[in-house]
Short mmCIF file of C-alpha atoms in Angstrom, two decimals:
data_model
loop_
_atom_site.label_atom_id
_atom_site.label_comp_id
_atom_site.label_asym_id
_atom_site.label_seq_id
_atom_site.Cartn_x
_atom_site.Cartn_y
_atom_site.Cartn_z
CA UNK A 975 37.13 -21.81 130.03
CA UNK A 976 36.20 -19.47 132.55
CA UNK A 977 32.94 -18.05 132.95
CA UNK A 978 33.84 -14.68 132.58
CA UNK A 979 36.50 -14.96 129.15
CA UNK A 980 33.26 -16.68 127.42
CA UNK A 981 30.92 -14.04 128.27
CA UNK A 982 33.90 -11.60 127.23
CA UNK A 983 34.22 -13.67 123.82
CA UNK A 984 30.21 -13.44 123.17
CA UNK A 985 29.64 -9.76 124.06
CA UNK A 986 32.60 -8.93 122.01
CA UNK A 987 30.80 -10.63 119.11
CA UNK A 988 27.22 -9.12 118.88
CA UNK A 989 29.26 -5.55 119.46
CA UNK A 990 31.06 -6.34 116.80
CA UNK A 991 28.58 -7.78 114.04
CA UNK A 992 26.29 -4.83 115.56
CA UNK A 993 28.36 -2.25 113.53
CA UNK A 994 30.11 -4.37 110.37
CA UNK A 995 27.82 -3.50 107.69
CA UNK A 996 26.59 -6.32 106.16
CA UNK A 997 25.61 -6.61 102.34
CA UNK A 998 22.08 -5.71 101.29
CA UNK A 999 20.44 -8.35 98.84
CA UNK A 1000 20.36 -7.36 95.28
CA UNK A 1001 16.68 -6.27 94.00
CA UNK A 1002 15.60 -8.04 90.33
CA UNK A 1003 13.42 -5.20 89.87
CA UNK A 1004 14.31 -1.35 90.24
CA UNK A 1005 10.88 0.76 90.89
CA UNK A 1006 11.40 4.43 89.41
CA UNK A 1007 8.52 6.33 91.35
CA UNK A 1008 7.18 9.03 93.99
CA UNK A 1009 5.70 7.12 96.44
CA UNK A 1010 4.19 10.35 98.01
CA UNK A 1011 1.59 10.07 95.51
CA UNK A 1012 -1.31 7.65 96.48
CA UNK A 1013 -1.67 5.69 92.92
CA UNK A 1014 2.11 5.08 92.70
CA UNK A 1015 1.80 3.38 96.64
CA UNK A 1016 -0.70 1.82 95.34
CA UNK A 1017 0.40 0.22 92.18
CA UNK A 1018 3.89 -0.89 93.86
CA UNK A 1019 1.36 -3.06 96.56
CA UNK A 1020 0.37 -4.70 93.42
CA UNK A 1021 3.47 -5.02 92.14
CA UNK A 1022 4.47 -7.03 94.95
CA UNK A 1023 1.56 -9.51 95.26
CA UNK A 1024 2.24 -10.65 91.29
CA UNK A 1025 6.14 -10.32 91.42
CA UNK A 1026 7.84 -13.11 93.33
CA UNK A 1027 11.09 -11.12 93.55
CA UNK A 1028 12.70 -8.37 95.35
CA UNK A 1029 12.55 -4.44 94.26
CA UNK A 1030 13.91 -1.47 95.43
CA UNK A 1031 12.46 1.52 94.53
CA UNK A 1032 13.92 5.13 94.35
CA UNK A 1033 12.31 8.05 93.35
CA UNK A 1034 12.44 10.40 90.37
CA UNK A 1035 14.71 12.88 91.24
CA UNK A 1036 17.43 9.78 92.39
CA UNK A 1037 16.75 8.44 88.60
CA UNK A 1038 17.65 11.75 87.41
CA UNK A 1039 21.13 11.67 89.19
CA UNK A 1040 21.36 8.80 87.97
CA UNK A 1041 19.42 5.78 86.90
CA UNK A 1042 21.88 3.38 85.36
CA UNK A 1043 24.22 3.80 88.20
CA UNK A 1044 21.17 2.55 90.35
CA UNK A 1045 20.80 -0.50 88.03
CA UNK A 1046 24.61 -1.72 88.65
CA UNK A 1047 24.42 -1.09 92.65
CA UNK A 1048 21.01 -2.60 93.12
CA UNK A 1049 22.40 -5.41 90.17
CA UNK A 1050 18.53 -5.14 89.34
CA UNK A 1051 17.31 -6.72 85.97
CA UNK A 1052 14.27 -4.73 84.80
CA UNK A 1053 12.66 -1.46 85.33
CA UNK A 1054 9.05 -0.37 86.29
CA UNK A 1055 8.52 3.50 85.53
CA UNK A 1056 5.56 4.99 86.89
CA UNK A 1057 4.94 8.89 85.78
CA UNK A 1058 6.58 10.62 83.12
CA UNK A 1059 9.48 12.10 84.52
CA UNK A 1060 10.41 8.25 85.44
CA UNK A 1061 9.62 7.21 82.29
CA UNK A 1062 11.57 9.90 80.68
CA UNK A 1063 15.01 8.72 82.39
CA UNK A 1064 13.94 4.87 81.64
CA UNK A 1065 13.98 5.35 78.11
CA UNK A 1066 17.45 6.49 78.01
CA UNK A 1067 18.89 2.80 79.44
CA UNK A 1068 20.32 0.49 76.84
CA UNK A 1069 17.51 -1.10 75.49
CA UNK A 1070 18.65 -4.19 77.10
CA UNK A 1071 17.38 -3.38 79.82
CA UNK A 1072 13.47 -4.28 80.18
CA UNK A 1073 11.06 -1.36 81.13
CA UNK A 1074 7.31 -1.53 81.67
CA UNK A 1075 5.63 1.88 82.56
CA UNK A 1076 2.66 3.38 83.66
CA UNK A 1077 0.51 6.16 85.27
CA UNK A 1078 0.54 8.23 81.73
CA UNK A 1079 -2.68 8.82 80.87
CA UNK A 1080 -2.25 7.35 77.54
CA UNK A 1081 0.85 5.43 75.95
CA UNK A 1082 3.89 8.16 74.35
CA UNK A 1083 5.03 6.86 71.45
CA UNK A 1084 7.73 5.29 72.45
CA UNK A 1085 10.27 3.74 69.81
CA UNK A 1086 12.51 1.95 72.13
CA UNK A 1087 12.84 -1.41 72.03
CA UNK A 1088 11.93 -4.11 75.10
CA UNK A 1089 9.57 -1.61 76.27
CA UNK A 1090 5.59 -2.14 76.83
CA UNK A 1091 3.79 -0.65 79.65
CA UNK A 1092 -0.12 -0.17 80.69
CA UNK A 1093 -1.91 3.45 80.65
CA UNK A 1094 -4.81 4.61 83.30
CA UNK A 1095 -7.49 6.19 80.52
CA UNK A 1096 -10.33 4.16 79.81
CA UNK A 1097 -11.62 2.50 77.33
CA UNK A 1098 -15.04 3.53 75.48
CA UNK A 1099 -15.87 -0.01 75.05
CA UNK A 1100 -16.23 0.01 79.00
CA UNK A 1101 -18.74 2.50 79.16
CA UNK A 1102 -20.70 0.77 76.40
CA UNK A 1103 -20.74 -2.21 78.07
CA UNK A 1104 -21.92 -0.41 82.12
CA UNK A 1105 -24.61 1.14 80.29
CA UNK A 1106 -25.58 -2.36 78.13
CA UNK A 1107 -25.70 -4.02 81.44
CA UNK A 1108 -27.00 -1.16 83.95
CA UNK A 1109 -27.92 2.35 82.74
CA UNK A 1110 -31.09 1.14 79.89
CA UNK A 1111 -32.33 4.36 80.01
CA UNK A 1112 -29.39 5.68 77.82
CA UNK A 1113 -29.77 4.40 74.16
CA UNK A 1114 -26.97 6.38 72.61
CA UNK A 1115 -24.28 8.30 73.64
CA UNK A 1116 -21.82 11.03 72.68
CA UNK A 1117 -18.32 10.70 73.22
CA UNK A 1118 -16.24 13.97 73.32
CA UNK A 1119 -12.06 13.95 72.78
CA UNK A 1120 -9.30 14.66 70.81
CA UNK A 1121 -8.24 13.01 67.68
CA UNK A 1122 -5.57 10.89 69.21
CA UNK A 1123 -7.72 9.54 72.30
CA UNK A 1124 -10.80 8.96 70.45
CA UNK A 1125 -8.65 6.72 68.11
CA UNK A 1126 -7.05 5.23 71.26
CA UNK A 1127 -9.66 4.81 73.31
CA UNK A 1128 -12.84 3.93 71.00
CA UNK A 1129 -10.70 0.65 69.29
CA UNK A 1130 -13.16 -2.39 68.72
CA UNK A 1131 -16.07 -0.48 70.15
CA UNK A 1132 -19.68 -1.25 69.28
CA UNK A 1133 -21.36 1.28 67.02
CA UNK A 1134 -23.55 2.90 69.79
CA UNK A 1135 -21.60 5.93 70.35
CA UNK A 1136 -21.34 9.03 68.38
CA UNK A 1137 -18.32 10.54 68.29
CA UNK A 1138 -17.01 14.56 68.62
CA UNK A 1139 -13.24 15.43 67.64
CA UNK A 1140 -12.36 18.35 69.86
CA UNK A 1141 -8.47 20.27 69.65
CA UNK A 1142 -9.04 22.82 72.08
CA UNK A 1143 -11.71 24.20 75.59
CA UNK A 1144 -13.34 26.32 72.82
CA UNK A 1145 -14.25 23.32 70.46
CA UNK A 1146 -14.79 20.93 73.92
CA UNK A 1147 -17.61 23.95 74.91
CA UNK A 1148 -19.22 24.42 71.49
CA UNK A 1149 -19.51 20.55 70.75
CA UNK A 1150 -21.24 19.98 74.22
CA UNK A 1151 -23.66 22.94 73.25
CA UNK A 1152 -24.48 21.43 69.95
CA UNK A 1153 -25.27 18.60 72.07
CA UNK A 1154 -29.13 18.08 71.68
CA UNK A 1155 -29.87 14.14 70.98
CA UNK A 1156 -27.75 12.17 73.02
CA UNK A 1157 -28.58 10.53 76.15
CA UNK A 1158 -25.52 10.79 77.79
CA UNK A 1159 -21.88 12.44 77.21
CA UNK A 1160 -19.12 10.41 78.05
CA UNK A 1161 -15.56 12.29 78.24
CA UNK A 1162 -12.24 11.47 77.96
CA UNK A 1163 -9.26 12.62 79.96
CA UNK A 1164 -7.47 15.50 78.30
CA UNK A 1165 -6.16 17.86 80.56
CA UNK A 1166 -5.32 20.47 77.66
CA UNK A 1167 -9.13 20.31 76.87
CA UNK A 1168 -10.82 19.27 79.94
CA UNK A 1169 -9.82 22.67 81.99
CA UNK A 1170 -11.48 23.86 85.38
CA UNK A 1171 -13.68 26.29 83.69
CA UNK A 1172 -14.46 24.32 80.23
CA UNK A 1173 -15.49 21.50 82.95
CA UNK A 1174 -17.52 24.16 84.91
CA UNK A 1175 -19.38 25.40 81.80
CA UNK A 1176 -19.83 21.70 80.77
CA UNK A 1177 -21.91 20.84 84.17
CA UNK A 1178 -23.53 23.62 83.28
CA UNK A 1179 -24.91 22.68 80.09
CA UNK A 1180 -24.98 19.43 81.21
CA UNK A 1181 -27.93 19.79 83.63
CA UNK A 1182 -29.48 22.61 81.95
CA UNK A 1183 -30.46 19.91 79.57
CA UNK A 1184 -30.75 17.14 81.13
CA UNK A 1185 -28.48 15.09 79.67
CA UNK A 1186 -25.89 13.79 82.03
CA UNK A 1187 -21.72 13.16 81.38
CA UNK A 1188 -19.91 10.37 82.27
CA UNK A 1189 -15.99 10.28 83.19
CA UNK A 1190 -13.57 11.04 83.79
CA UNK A 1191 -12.39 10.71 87.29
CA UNK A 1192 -13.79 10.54 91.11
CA UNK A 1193 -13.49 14.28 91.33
CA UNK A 1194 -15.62 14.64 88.10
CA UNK A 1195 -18.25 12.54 89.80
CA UNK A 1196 -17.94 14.76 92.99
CA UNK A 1197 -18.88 17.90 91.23
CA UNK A 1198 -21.96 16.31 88.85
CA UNK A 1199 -20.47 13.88 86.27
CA UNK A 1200 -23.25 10.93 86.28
CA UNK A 1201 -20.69 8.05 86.89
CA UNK A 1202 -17.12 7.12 86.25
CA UNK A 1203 -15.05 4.14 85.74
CA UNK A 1204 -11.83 4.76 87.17
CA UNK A 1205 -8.82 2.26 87.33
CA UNK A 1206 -7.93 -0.30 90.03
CA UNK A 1207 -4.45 1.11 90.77
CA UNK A 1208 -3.79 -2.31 92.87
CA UNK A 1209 -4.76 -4.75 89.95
CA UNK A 1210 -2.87 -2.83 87.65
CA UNK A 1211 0.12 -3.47 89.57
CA UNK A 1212 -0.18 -7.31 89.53
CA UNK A 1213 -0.33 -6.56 85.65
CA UNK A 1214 2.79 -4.90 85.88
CA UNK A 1215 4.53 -7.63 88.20
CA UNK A 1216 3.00 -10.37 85.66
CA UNK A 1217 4.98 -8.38 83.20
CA UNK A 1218 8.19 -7.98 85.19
CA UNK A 1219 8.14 -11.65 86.10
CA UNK A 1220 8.30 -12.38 82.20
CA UNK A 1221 10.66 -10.07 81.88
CA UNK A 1222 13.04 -12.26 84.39
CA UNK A 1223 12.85 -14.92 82.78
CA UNK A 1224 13.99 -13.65 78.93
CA UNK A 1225 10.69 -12.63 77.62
CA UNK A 1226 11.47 -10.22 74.84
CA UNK A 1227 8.48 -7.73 76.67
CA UNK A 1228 8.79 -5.44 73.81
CA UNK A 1229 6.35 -7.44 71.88
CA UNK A 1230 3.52 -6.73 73.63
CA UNK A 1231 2.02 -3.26 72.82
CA UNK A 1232 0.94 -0.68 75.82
CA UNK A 1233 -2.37 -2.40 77.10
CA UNK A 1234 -5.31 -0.25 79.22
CA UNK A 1235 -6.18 -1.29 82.25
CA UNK A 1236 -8.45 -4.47 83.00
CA UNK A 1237 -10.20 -3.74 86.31
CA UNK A 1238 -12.44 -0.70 87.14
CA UNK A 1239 -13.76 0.75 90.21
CA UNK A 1240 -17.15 2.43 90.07
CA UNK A 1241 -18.21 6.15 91.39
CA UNK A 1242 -21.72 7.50 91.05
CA UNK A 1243 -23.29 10.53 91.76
CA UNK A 1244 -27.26 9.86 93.14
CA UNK A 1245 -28.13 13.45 92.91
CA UNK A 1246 -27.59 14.04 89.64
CA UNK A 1247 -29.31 10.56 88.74
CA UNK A 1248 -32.43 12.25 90.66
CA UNK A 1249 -32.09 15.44 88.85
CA UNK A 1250 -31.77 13.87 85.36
CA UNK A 1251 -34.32 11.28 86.21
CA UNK A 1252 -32.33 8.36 85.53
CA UNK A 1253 -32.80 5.08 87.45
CA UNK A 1254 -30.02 3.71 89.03
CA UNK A 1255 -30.19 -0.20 89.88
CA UNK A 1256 -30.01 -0.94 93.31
CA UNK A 1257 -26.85 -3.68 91.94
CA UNK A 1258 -24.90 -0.99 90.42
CA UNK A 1259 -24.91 1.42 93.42
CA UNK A 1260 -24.02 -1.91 95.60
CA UNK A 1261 -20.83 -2.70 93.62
CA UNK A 1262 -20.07 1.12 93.33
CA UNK A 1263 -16.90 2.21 95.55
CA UNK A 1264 -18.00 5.38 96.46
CA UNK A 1265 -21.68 7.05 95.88
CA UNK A 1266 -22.07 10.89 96.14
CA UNK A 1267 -23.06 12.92 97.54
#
């Protein structure tokens, strides 16, 4: 064959495989999130380390236009919400369909079957057990929240706390007033009580005397809280692939009830440690992830 004809036959070849479309490969695992938002990038990088399968992910507003239509054209198997609004349109698959959500503060109740997921607030038994090991100077603390979180959030907890039930900013601002024998507040993370300026009047009071809070976030930290525990986005989304990967196989996931996180990173605040003269040991600023200011 000449020369020229084979060259012919092979550049005719790559031109033409260049433009067939060729089928994409089907993702087990459909990812329902907006991966402009840090935690949700985050989470799916976990995801991926504890998975062993493909996912695709689309984003809220593409579940919204339809989500089950995105199951069959994907041909995925289970469904990872993360947010609200994704978990919202998740919940209205046929419950044969697995689902596992997160990044809700705490769990909705949720009566849908094959459905279990993991929520970002923590735990009181977590700050019970940083000040056991690091923070002696604080012998007994307060714990401020609504009814729901405080029943949530304080399960199998030791008896050292004493805890507030707050509904609204009013009762969150009069309850840290009344506030005279504890050695430390620790917070909990509602939004509909923890406003800008019933958080502003709470630093206030706070280091006018001398007792320091604890929680909720980075940002809390930032602006005076003593020291928060806030969750390890990445671990919790090799909890969530862990979960998934059951899920593959035929685990009924629904049996599992929504779990809080497992892995914590630390922020502290130095300056208000000074101010409130507490000592902070020179291991628990080490393993800190960020110190302020």
């Amino acid at each position: 064959m000449p020369r020229r004809l084979i060259f012919f036959l092979v550049a005719t070849v790559l031109f033409t495989n260049a433009f067939i479309p060729t089928p994409s490969l089907a993702a087990e695992v459909l990812v329902v999130a907006d991966t402009q938002l840090r935690p949700a990038t985050e989470i799916i990088s976990g995801i991926r380390k504890s998975l062993g399968s493909s996912l695709k992910i689309i984003s809220p507003e593409e579940a919204k236009r339809g989500l089950n239509s995105a199951l069959e054209r994907e041909g995925a198997r289970v469904v990872v919400a993360l947010g609200k609004e994704a978990l919202t349109e998740a919940l209205m698959l046929p419950s044969s369909i697995p689902v596992i959500f997160d990044m809700v503060v705490t769990p909705p109740a949720i009566s849908r079957p094959n459905t279990t997921g993991f929520y970002l607030a923590t735990p009181v038994r977590e700050y019970t057990e940083l000040i056991r090991k690091h923070l002696h100077s604080i012998r007994q603390f307060a714990v401020v929240g609504s009814r729901d979180q405080l029943s949530l959030l304080s399960r199998g907890d030791a008896p050292q706390p004493v805890y507030y039930t707050v509904r609204n900013t009013a009762e969150f601002v009069s309850a840290i007033r009344r506030l005279e024998d504890a050695d430390a507040i620790l917070l909990l993370p509602d939004s509909a009580v923890l406003t800008t300026a019933a958080l502003d009047e709470a630093y206030l009071l706070s280091f006018r005397k001398g007792i320091p809070l604890l929680g909720v976030s980075e940002r809390n930290v930032k602006e005076g809280a003593l020291v928060a525990l806030v969750v390890d986005m990445v671990n919790v989304g090799r909890l969530i692939g862990s979960a998934a990967a059951k899920a593959l196989k035929g685990v009924d996931i629904g049996q599992f009830p929504p779990s809080p996180p497992r892995k914590f990173d630390i922020y502290l605040n130095t300056a208000t440690a000074r101010r409130m003269k507490i000592n902070l040991p020179d291991e628990m600023v080490r393993i800190a992830k960020r110190v302020y200011p």
